[in-house]
Coordinates of C-alpha atoms in Angstrom, one line a residue:
M9 CA 0.0 0.0 0.0
F10 CA 1.2 3.5 -0.7
T11 CA 0.3 6.9 0.6
I12 CA -0.4 10.0 -1.4
E13 CA 1.5 13.0 -0.1
L14 CA -0.6 16.1 -0.7
V15 CA 1.0 19.5 -1.5
Q16 CA 1.0 21.4 1.8
P17 CA 1.4 25.0 2.8
I18 CA 4.8 26.1 4.1
K19 CA 3.8 26.8 7.7
E20 CA 7.2 27.9 9.1
M21 CA 8.0 31.5 8.3
D22 CA 11.8 30.8 8.6
K23 CA 11.4 28.3 5.8
I24 CA 9.6 30.8 3.6
I25 CA 12.4 33.4 4.3
E26 CA 15.0 30.8 3.6
L27 CA 13.4 29.8 0.3
K28 CA 12.9 33.4 -0.8
G29 CA 16.5 34.2 0.0
E30 CA 17.9 31.2 -1.9
L31 CA 15.7 32.0 -4.9
L32 CA 16.9 35.6 -4.8
K33 CA 20.5 34.5 -4.9
R34 CA 20.0 32.0 -7.7
N35 CA 17.4 33.3 -10.0
Y36 CA 15.6 36.6 -9.8
K37 CA 12.8 35.5 -12.1
Y38 CA 11.8 32.5 -9.9
Y39 CA 12.2 34.7 -6.8
M40 CA 9.6 37.0 -8.2
V41 CA 7.3 34.1 -9.1
C42 CA 7.5 33.1 -5.5
I43 CA 6.9 36.7 -4.3
M44 CA 3.9 37.1 -6.5
A45 CA 2.4 33.7 -5.5
L46 CA 3.0 34.2 -1.8
N47 CA 1.6 37.7 -1.7
T48 CA -1.4 37.5 -4.0
G49 CA -2.7 33.9 -3.5
M50 CA -2.9 33.6 -7.3
R51 CA -2.5 30.3 -9.0
I52 CA 0.8 29.7 -10.8
G53 CA -0.9 29.4 -14.2
D54 CA -2.3 32.8 -13.8
I55 CA 0.9 34.3 -12.6
I56 CA 3.2 33.0 -15.3
S57 CA 1.0 34.4 -18.1
L58 CA 1.1 38.0 -16.8
K59 CA 2.6 40.7 -18.9
V60 CA 4.4 43.8 -17.7
S61 CA 1.4 45.9 -18.6
D62 CA -0.8 43.8 -16.2
V63 CA 1.2 45.1 -13.2
K64 CA 2.9 48.3 -14.3
N65 CA 1.4 51.4 -12.5
K66 CA -1.7 49.3 -11.4
T67 CA -3.3 49.1 -8.0
H68 CA -4.7 45.7 -8.8
I69 CA -3.8 42.7 -10.9
V70 CA -7.0 42.0 -12.9
I71 CA -7.2 38.5 -14.5
R72 CA -9.7 36.0 -15.9
E73 CA -8.7 33.0 -13.8
E74 CA -7.6 30.1 -15.9
K75 CA -9.3 27.5 -13.7
T76 CA -12.6 29.2 -13.0
N77 CA -12.9 31.6 -15.9
K78 CA -14.0 34.2 -13.4
T79 CA -12.6 37.7 -13.3
K80 CA -10.6 38.3 -10.1
F81 CA -8.9 41.4 -8.7
F82 CA -5.7 41.0 -6.6
P83 CA -4.6 44.2 -4.8
I84 CA -0.9 45.2 -5.1
N85 CA 0.1 46.5 -1.7
A86 CA 3.1 48.9 -1.1
Q87 CA 5.7 46.2 -0.5
L88 CA 4.6 44.1 -3.5
R89 CA 4.6 47.3 -5.6
Q90 CA 8.2 48.0 -4.6
E91 CA 9.3 44.4 -5.6
I92 CA 7.4 44.6 -8.9
N93 CA 8.8 48.0 -9.8
R94 CA 12.4 46.9 -9.1
Y95 CA 11.8 43.7 -11.2
I96 CA 10.2 45.3 -14.2
D97 CA 12.7 48.1 -14.5
G98 CA 13.9 48.1 -18.1
M99 CA 11.2 45.7 -19.3
E100 CA 8.7 46.6 -22.1
D101 CA 4.9 46.7 -21.5
E102 CA 4.3 43.8 -23.9
D103 CA 7.0 41.6 -22.4
Y104 CA 5.9 38.6 -20.3
L105 CA 6.6 39.2 -16.7
F106 CA 8.3 35.8 -16.5
P107 CA 9.8 35.2 -20.0
S108 CA 11.2 31.9 -21.1
R109 CA 14.2 31.6 -23.3
Q110 CA 12.0 29.6 -25.6
K111 CA 10.2 31.0 -28.6
N112 CA 7.1 29.7 -30.4
R113 CA 7.0 28.7 -34.0
D114 CA 6.5 32.3 -35.1
G115 CA 9.7 33.3 -33.2
V116 CA 7.7 35.1 -30.4
K117 CA 9.1 34.8 -26.9
M118 CA 7.0 32.8 -24.6
H119 CA 6.5 32.8 -20.8
V120 CA 8.0 30.1 -18.6
T121 CA 5.8 27.1 -18.3
R122 CA 4.4 25.6 -15.1
V123 CA 6.7 22.7 -15.5
Q124 CA 9.8 24.9 -15.8
A125 CA 8.8 27.0 -12.7
Y126 CA 7.9 23.8 -10.8
R127 CA 11.2 22.0 -11.5
Y128 CA 13.3 24.9 -10.6
I129 CA 11.6 26.0 -7.4
K130 CA 10.9 22.4 -6.3
N131 CA 14.6 21.6 -6.5
V132 CA 15.5 24.5 -4.3
A133 CA 12.7 23.7 -1.8
E134 CA 13.9 20.1 -1.6
E135 CA 17.5 21.3 -1.0
L136 CA 16.1 23.3 1.9
G137 CA 14.2 20.4 3.4
I138 CA 10.7 21.7 2.6
E139 CA 8.5 18.7 2.4
N140 CA 5.4 18.1 0.3
F141 CA 6.1 21.2 -1.8
G142 CA 4.4 21.9 -5.1
M143 CA 3.6 25.2 -6.8
H144 CA 0.2 25.2 -5.1
S145 CA 2.1 25.4 -1.7
F146 CA 2.5 29.1 -2.3
R147 CA -1.2 29.7 -2.7
K148 CA -1.9 27.5 0.4
S149 CA 0.9 29.3 2.3
F150 CA -0.8 32.7 1.4
G151 CA -4.0 31.3 2.8
Y152 CA -2.4 29.8 5.9
F153 CA -0.6 33.0 6.9
Y154 CA -3.6 35.3 5.9
Y155 CA -5.7 33.2 8.3
Q156 CA -3.1 33.3 11.1
Q157 CA -2.9 37.0 10.8
T158 CA -6.6 37.9 10.4
K159 CA -8.5 34.8 11.7
D160 CA -11.1 35.7 9.0
I161 CA -11.9 32.4 7.3
A162 CA -15.0 34.0 5.6
K163 CA -12.9 36.5 3.7
L164 CA -10.3 33.9 2.9
M165 CA -13.0 31.6 1.5
Q166 CA -14.1 34.5 -0.7
I167 CA -10.5 35.2 -1.9
F168 CA -10.1 31.6 -2.8
N169 CA -13.6 31.3 -4.2
H170 CA -14.3 28.2 -2.1
S171 CA -17.8 26.8 -1.5
S172 CA -17.5 26.4 2.2
Q173 CA -15.3 27.3 5.2
E174 CA -14.5 23.7 5.8
V175 CA -13.0 23.4 2.3
T176 CA -10.9 26.5 3.0
K177 CA -9.7 25.2 6.4
R178 CA -8.7 21.9 4.9
Y179 CA -7.0 23.7 2.0
I180 CA -4.8 25.7 4.2
G181 CA -3.9 22.7 6.4
L182 CA -5.6 23.6 9.6
S183 CA -5.0 20.4 11.5
Q184 CA -6.6 18.9 14.6
E185 CA -3.4 19.6 16.5
E186 CA -3.6 23.3 15.7
I187 CA -7.2 23.3 16.8
D188 CA -6.3 21.4 20.0
E189 CA -3.4 23.8 20.6
S190 CA -5.7 26.9 20.2
L191 CA -8.0 25.4 22.9
Q192 CA -5.2 24.6 25.5
N193 CA -5.6 27.9 27.3
F194 CA -9.3 28.4 26.6
F195 CA -11.6 28.1 29.6
L196 CA -14.7 30.0 30.6

């Protein structure tokens, strides 16, 4: 018998900091993929297809989600704006935010693929001992830390477009141990 290991959020902030630092040292493009994913909660497929014009001088990233086909708005806060501005300096509006070295049949530059991003970042995550990592770990980590900071599962459910709070709780990896721990010092 085998067990399926599900992609999990990265719940230790020091691991996130370590991953970001390592990606920044090795590859600025994949560092920015990580930054965008961790700070917007967007799916990787939606992130890699962005163009510079989608983020340049904008207050929100507006996309039609690949998975749901729904229009979504992702705010760009001051810290993310700073990271984006530094990254896009010298890029043209029509450039992909995360360009590949590959070109299509017509000689047009493409964006990195999910597989390219996954392989690169997964390798770094494994080197750092981050278990059960996949590209969706970023979205789940966004949700986990958003919930830890706000305790607002209803808003998070709306951000993720989930059908119930239980789905959202499972998605961000709220485990029985965490629930038990939260009740250790609770007594009326």
